[in-house]
Every structure is written in C-alpha cells, then in structure tokens.
PDB file of C-alpha atoms in Angstrom:
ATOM      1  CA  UNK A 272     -68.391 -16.570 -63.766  1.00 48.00           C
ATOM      2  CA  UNK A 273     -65.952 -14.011 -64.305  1.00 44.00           C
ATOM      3  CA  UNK A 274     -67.076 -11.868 -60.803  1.00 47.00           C
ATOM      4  CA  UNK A 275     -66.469 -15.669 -58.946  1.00 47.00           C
ATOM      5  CA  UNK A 276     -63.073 -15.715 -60.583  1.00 49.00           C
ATOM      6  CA  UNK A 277     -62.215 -12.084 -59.668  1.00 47.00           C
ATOM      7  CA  UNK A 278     -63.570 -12.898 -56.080  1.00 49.00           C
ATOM      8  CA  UNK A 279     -61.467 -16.089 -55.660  1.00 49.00           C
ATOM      9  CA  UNK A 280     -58.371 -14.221 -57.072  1.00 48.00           C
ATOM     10  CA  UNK A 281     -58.970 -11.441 -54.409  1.00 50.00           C
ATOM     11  CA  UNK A 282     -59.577 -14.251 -51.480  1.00 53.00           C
ATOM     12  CA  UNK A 283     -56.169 -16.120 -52.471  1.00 55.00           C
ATOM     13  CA  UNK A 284     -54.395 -12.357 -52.769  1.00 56.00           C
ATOM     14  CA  UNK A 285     -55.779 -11.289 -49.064  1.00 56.00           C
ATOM     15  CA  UNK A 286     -54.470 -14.818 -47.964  1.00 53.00           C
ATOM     16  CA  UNK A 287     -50.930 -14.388 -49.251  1.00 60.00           C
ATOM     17  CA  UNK A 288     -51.173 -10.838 -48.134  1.00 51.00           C
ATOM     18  CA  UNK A 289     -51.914 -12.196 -44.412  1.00 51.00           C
ATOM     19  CA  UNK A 290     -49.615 -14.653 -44.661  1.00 58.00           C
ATOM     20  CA  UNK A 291     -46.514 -12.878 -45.404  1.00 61.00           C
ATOM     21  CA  UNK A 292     -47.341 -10.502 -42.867  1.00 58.00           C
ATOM     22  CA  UNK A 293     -47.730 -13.093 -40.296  1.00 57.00           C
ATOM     23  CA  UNK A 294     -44.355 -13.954 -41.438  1.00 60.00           C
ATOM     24  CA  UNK A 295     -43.138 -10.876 -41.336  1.00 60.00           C
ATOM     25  CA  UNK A 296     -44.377 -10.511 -37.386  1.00 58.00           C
ATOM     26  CA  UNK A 297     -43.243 -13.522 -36.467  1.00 60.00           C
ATOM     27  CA  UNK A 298     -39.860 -12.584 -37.704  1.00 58.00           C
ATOM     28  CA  UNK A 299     -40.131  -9.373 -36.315  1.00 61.00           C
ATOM     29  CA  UNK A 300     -40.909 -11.556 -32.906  1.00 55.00           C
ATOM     30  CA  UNK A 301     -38.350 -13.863 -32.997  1.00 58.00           C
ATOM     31  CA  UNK A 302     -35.587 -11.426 -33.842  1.00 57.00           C
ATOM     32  CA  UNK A 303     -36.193  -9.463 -30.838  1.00 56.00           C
ATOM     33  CA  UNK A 304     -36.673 -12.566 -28.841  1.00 56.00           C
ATOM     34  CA  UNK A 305     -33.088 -13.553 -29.703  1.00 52.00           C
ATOM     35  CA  UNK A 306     -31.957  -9.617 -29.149  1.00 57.00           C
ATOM     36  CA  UNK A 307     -33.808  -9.708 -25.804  1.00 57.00           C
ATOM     37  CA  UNK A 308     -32.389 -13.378 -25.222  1.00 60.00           C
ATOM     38  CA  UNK A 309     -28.640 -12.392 -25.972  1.00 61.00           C
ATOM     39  CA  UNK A 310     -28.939  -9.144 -24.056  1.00 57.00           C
ATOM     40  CA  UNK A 311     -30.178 -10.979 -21.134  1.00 56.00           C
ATOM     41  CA  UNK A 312     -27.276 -13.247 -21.360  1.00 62.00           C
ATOM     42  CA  UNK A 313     -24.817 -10.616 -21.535  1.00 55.00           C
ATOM     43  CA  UNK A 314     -26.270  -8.539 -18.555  1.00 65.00           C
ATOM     44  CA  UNK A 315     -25.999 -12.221 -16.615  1.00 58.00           C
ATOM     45  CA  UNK A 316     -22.422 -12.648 -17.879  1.00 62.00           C
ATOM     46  CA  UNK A 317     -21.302  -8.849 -16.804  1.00 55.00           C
ATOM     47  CA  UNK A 318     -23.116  -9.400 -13.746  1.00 61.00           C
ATOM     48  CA  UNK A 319     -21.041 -12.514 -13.124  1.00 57.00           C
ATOM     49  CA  UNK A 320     -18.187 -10.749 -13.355  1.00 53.00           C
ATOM     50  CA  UNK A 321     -18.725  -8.180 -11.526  1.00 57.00           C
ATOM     51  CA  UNK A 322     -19.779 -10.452  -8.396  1.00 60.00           C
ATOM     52  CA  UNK A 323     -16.359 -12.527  -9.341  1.00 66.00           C
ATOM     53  CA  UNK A 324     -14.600  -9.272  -9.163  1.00 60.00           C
ATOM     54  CA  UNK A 325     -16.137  -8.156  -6.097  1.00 71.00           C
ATOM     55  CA  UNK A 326     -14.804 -11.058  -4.370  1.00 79.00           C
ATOM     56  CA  UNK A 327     -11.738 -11.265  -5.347  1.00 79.00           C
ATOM     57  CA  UNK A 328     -11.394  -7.453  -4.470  1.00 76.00           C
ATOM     58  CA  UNK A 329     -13.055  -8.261  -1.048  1.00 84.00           C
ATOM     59  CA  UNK A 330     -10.738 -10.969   0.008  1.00 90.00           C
ATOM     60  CA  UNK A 331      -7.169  -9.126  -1.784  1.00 89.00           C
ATOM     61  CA  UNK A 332      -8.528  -6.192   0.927  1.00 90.00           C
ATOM     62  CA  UNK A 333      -8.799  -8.776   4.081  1.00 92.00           C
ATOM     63  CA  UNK A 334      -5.340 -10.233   2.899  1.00 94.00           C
ATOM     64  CA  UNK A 335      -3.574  -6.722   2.551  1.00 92.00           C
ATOM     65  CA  UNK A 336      -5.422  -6.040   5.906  1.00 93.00           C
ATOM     66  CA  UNK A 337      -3.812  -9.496   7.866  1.00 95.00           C
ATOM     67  CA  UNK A 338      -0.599  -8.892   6.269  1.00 95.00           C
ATOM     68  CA  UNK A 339      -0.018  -5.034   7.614  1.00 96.00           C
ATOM     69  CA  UNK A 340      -0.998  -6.311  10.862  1.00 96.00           C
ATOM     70  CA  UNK A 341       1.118  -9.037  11.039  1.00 97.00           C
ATOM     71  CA  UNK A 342       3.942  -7.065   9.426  1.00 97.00           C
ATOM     72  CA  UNK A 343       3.575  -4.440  12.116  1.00 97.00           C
ATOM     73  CA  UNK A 344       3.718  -6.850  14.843  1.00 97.00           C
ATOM     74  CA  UNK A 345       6.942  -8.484  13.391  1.00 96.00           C
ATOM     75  CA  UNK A 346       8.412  -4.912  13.249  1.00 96.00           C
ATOM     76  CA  UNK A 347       8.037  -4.013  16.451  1.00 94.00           C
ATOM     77  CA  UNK A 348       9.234  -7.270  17.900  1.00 93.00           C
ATOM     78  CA  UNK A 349      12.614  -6.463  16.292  1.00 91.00           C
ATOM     79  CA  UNK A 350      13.271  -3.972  18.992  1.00 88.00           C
ATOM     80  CA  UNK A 351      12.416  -5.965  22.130  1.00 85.00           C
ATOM     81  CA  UNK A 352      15.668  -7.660  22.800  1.00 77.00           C
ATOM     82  CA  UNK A 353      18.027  -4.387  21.457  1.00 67.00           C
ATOM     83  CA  UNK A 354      16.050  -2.407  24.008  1.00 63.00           C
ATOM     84  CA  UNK A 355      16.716  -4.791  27.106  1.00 62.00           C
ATOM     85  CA  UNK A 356      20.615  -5.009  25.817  1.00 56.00           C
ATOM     86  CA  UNK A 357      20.603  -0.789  25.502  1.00 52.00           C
ATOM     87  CA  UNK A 358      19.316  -0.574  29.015  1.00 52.00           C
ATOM     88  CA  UNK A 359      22.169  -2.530  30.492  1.00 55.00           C
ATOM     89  CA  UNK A 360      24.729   0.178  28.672  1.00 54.00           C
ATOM     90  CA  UNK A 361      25.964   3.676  30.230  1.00 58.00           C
ATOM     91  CA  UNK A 362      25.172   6.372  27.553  1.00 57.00           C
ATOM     92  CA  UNK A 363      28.234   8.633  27.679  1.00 56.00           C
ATOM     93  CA  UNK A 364      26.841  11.328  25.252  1.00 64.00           C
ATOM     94  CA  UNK A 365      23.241  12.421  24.025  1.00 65.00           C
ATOM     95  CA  UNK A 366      21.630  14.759  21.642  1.00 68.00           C
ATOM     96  CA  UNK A 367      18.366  15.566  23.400  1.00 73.00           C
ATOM     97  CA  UNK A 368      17.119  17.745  20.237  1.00 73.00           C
ATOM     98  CA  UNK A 369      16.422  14.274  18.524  1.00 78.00           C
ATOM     99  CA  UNK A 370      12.890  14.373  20.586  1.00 83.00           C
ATOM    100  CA  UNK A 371      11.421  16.691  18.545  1.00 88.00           C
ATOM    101  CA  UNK A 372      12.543  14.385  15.470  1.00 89.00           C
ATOM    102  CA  UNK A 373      10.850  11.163  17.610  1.00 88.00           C
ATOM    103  CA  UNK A 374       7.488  13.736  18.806  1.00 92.00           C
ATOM    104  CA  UNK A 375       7.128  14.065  14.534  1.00 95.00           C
ATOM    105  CA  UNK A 376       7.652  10.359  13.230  1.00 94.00           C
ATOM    106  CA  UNK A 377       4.962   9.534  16.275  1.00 94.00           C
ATOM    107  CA  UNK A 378       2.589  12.145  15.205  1.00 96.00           C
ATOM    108  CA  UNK A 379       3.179  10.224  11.386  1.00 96.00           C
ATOM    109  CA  UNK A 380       2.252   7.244  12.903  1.00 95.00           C
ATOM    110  CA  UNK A 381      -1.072   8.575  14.057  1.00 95.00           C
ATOM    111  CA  UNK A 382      -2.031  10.329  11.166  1.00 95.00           C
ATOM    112  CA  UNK A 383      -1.143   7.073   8.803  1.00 95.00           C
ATOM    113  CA  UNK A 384      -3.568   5.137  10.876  1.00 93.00           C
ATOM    114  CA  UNK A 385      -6.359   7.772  11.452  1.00 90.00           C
ATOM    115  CA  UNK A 386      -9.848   6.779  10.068  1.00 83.00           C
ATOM    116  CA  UNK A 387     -10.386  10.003   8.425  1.00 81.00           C
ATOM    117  CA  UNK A 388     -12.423   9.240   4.862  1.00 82.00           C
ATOM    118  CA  UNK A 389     -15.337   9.896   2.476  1.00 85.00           C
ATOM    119  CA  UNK A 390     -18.182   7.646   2.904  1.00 81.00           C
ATOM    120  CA  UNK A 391     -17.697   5.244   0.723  1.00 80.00           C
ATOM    121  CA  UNK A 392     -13.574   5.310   0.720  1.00 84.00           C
ATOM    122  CA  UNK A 393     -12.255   2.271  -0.725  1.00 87.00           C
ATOM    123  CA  UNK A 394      -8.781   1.780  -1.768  1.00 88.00           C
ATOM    124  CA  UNK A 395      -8.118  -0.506  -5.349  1.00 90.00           C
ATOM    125  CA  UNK A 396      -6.188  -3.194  -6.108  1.00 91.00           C
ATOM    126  CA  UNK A 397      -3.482  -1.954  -6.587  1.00 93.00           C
ATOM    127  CA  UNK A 398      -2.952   0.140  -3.884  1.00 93.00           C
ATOM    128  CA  UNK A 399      -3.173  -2.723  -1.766  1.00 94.00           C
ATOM    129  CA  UNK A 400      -0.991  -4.749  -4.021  1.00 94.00           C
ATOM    130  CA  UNK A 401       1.476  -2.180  -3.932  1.00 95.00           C
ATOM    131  CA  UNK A 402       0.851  -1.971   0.431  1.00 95.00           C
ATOM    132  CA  UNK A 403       1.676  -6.066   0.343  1.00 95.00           C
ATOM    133  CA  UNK A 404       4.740  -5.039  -1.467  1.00 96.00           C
ATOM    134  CA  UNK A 405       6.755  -2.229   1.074  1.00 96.00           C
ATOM    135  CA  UNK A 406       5.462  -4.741   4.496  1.00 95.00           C
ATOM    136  CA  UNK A 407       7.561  -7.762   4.435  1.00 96.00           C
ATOM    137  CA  UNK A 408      11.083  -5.842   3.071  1.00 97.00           C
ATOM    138  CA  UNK A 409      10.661  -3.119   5.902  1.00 97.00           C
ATOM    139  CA  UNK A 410       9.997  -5.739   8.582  1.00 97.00           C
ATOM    140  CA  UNK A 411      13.116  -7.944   6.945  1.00 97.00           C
ATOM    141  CA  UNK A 412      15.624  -4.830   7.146  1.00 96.00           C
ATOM    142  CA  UNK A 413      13.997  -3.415  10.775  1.00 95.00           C
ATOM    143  CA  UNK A 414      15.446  -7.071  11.651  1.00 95.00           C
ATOM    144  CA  UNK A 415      18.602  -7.177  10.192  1.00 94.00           C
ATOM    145  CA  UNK A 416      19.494  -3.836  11.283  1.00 92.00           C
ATOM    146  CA  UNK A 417      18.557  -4.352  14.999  1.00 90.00           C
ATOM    147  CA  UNK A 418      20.747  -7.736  14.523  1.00 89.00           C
ATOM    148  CA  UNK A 419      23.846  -5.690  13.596  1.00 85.00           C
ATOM    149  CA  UNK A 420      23.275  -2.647  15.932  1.00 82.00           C
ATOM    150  CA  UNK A 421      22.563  -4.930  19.071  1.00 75.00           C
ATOM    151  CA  UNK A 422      23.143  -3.294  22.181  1.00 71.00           C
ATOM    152  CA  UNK A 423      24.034   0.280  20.669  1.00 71.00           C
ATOM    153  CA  UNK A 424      20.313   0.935  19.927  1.00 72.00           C
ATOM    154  CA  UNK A 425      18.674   3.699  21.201  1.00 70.00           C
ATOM    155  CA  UNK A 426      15.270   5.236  20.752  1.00 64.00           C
ATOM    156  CA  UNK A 427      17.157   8.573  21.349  1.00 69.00           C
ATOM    157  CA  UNK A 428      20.393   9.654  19.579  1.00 70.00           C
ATOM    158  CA  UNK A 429      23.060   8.560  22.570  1.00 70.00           C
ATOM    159  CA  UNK A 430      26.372   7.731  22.461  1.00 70.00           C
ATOM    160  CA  UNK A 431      27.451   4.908  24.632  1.00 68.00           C
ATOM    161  CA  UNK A 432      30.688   3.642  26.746  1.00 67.00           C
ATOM    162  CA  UNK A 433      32.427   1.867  23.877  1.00 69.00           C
ATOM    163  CA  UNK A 434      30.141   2.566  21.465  1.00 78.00           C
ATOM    164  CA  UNK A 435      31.155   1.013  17.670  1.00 80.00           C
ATOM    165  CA  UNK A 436      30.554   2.813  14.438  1.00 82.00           C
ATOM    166  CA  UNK A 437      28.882   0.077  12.851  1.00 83.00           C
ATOM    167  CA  UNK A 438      29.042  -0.439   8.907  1.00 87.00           C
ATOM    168  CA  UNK A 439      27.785  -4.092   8.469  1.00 88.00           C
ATOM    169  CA  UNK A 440      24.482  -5.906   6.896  1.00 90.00           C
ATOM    170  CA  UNK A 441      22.070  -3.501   6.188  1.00 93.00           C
ATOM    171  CA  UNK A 442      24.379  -0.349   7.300  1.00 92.00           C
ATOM    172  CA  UNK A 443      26.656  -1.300   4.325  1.00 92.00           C
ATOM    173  CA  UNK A 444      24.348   0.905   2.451  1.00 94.00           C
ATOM    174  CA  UNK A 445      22.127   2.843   4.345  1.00 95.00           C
ATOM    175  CA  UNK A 446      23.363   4.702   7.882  1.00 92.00           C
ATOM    176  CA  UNK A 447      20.181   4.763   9.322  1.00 92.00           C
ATOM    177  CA  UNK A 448      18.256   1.339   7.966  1.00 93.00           C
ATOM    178  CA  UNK A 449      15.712   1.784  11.103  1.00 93.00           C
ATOM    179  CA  UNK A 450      14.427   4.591   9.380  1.00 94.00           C
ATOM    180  CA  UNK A 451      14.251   3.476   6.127  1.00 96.00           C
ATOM    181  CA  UNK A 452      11.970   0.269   7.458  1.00 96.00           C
ATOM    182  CA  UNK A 453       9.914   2.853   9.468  1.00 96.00           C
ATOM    183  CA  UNK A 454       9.125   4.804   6.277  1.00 97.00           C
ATOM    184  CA  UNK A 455       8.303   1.215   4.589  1.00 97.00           C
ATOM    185  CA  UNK A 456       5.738   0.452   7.143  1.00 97.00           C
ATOM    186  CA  UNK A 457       4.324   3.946   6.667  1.00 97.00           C
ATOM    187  CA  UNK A 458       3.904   3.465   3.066  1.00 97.00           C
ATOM    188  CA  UNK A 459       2.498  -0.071   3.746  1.00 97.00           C
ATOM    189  CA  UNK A 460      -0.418   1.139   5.569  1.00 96.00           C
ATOM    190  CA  UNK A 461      -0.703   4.146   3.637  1.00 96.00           C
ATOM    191  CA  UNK A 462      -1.164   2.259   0.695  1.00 96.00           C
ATOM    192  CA  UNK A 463      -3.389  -0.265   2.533  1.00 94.00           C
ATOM    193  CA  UNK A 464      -6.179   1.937   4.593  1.00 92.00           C
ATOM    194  CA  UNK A 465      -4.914   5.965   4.489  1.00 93.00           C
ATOM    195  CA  UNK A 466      -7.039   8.496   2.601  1.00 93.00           C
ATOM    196  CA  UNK A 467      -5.058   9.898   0.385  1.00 93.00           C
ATOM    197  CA  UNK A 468      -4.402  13.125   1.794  1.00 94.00           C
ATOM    198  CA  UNK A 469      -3.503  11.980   5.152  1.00 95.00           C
ATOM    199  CA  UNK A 470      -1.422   9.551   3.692  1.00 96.00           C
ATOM    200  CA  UNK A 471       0.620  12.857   2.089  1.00 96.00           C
ATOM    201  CA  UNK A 472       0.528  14.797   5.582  1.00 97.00           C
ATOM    202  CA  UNK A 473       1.681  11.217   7.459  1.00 97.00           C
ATOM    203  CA  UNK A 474       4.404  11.451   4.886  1.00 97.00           C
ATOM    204  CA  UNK A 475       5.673  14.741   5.024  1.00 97.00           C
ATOM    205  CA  UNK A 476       5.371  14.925   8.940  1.00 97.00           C
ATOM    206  CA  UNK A 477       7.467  12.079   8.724  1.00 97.00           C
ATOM    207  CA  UNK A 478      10.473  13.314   6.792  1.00 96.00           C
ATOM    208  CA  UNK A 479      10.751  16.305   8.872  1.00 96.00           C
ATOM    209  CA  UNK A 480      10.729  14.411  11.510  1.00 95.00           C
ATOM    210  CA  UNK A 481      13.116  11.956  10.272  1.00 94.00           C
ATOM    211  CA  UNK A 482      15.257  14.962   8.881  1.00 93.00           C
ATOM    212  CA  UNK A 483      15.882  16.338  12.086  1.00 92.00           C
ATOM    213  CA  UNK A 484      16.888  12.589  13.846  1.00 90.00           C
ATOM    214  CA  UNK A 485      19.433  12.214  10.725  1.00 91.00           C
ATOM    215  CA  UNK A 486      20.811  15.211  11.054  1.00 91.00           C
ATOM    216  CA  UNK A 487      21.103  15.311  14.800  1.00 89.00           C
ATOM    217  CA  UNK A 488      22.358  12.030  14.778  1.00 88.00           C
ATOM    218  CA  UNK A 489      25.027  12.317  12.250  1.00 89.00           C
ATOM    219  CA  UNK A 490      26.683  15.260  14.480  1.00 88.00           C
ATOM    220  CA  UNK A 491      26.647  13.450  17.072  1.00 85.00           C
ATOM    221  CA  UNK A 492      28.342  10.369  15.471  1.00 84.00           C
ATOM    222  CA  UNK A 493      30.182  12.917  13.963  1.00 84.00           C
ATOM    223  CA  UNK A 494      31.994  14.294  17.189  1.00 81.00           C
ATOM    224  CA  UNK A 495      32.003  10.847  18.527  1.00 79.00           C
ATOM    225  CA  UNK A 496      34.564   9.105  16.031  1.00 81.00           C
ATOM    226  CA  UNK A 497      35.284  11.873  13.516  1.00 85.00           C
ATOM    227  CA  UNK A 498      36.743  11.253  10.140  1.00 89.00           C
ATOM    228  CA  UNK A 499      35.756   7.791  10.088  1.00 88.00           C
ATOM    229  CA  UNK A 500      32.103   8.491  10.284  1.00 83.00           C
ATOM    230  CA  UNK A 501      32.444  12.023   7.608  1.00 89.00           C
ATOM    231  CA  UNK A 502      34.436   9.409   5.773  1.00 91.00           C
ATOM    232  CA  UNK A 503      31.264   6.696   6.397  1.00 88.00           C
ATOM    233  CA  UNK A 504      28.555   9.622   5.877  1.00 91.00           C
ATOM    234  CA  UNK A 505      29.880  10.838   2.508  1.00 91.00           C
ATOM    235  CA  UNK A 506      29.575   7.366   0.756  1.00 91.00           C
ATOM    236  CA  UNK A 507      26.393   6.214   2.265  1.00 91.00           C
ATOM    237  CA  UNK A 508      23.277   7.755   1.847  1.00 94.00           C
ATOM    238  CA  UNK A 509      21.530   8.231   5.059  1.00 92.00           C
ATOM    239  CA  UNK A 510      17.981   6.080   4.832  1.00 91.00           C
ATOM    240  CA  UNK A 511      16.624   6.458   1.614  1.00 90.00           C
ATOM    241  CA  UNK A 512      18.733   4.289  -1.634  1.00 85.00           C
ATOM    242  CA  UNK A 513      20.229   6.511  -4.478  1.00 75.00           C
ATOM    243  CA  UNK A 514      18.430   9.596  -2.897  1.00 78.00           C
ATOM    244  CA  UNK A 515      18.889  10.332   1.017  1.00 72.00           C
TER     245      UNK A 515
END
C-alpha cells in the first residue's frame, strides 16, 4: 500500500517534471522562432532599402549624366553666332601670348573628362547633386555674356576696329564672365564623372591657364582704352566673385 502510494507519487512527480520541461522547450522554441522571425524581417526591411536606395542613386547618376551633357551642348552653342559676327570684324591689335593660356584651359578640358579611375569608382549623391548645381548657372552666364559682348568676342585676346569696353549684364561684376562659366562647367563634370585627383589637376591646369588669358588680356585692354579700363579693372574682380 504504502510502496503503490510512493510509486504513484513518483509517476505524477516525473509527469510534472516532463511537463514543465516540455514547456520550458517549447518556450525556448518559440522565443527563437519570433527572434529568428523578427530578424528575418529586419534583414528583408534593410534589404528593401538598400534596393530603394540603389535606385534612386542609379537614376540621380543618369540624371546628373543627361544634364552635363545637355548643359555642355547649351554652352557651346552660346558661341556660334559671336564667332560668325567676330569673323566679319578687322582685329586691329592682338596679344598672341594668350595661346599658351587657351593650349592650358584645353588641356583642363581633357583631363576633366578623362576616364581615369579605380575599379569600382562611383561618385555619391552629393557630388552629383552638387555637379546639377554649377551646370545650368554657367551655361545661363556663358549666354548672357556672349549676348553683351556680341561681335567683340574672340577666342584669342584681340583688339578690334572700334572695339567697346563693355561693362553691362554679366560684366557689371565680373570682367571676364566667359571664364567664370568655363570654370562652372569644369566643376560640373568634375563633380559629376572626374576621379578625384584629376578633377584637382583639371583644376589647377585650368587656373594657370586662365591666369595667364586674364592677365594678358587685361594689358591689352589696358593699352587699348587706358584709365577707363584700370579704372574698370580695380572695381571688378576679374572671373571669380569676392575672390579673383
């Protein structure tokens, strides 16, 4: 009697024993089924994003990439008519050193567009924000300053039969504006495709090429109508706002 008591005490023991360990599994289970569950979710979520991301940086790169092109073409259509109007003028003076200015801002241009990179290269966000920025203001001024210069353009410094010192639109406050829209469009696709240390050389090359235009330029201009133009010169910075 009292071993069949002892025995069915020890039976219903084990039993609660097993039970609370199957409990105790199954809790074990379903806790890291909801860990496993709400990990999975959050890799799917990150993953989401990232693909979201990757799409919108994919398409900001192919709209940066239309807009340089198109702002390039729109730049260099500024000069078509001034050129046709120059040709028709007789140059009465010309400072032939400015070549060596033009032979640097050309070797800037190929050096900003040379596809020289790391496998792998990309540029971010907002480099190419910051490239949609500089195109449509450099193309805008290239415009307006071709408008006011007309016929006195010249791809090299010259001096022409009544030639004007001009000092409207954009040449209220910059003497060379044509410059300052070329070094836009350099930092537009700089900012857009360049590897970053070609996109330094393409800059530097530029300014001393730039430098030496300016200079010869303003000597030119200088001799040409005297104190109105050192008058001109020493209140308006030459292509570059508050610095040059």
């Amino acid at each position: 009697m009292v071993r069949a008591q002892c025995t069915e005490h020890g039976s219903s023991g084990e039993v609660q024993f097993l039970t609370e360990k199957t409990h105790k599994t199954q809790k074990r289970f379903t806790t890291k089924h909801a860990e496993d569950t709400n990990g999975a979710r959050a890799q799917n979520r990150a993953q989401s994003l990232d693909g979201r991301a990757s799409i919108i940086g994919r398409m900001l790169k192919i709209i940066a990439l239309c807009e340089l092109l198109a702002c390039w073409v729109a730049w260099a259509l500024a000069f078509v008519k001034p050129r046709r109007q120059a040709a028709e003028q007789k140059e009465v003076a010309r400072a032939p050193a400015s070549k060596w200015g033009i032979g640097l801002v050309m070797l800037s241009f190929a050096l900003i567009w040379a596809y020289v990179r790391p496998v792998g290269y990309e540029k971010s966000e907002a480099a190419l924000i910051v490239s949609m920025v500089f195109g449509p203001p450099s193309v805008a001024l290239a415009w307006a300053a071709t408008r006011h210069l007309g016929k006195q353009w010249r791809y090299q410094a010259a001096v022409s039969q009544g030639h004007e010192l001009i000092q409207t639109g954009p040449y209220r406050w910059l003497r060379h504006p044509i410059y300052a829209s070329m070094l836009g469009m350099i930092l537009a696709t700089g900012f857009c495709l360049t590897w970053w240390p070609m996109f330094v050389a393409a800059i530097v090359v530029f300014l001393t090429g730039t430098e030496i235009r300016v200079r010869t330029e303003d000597r030119l201009l200088g001799d040409h109508f005297g104190e109105s133009f050192v008058a001109y010169r020493a209140r308006v910075r030459a292509y570059i706002p508050f610095v040059r």
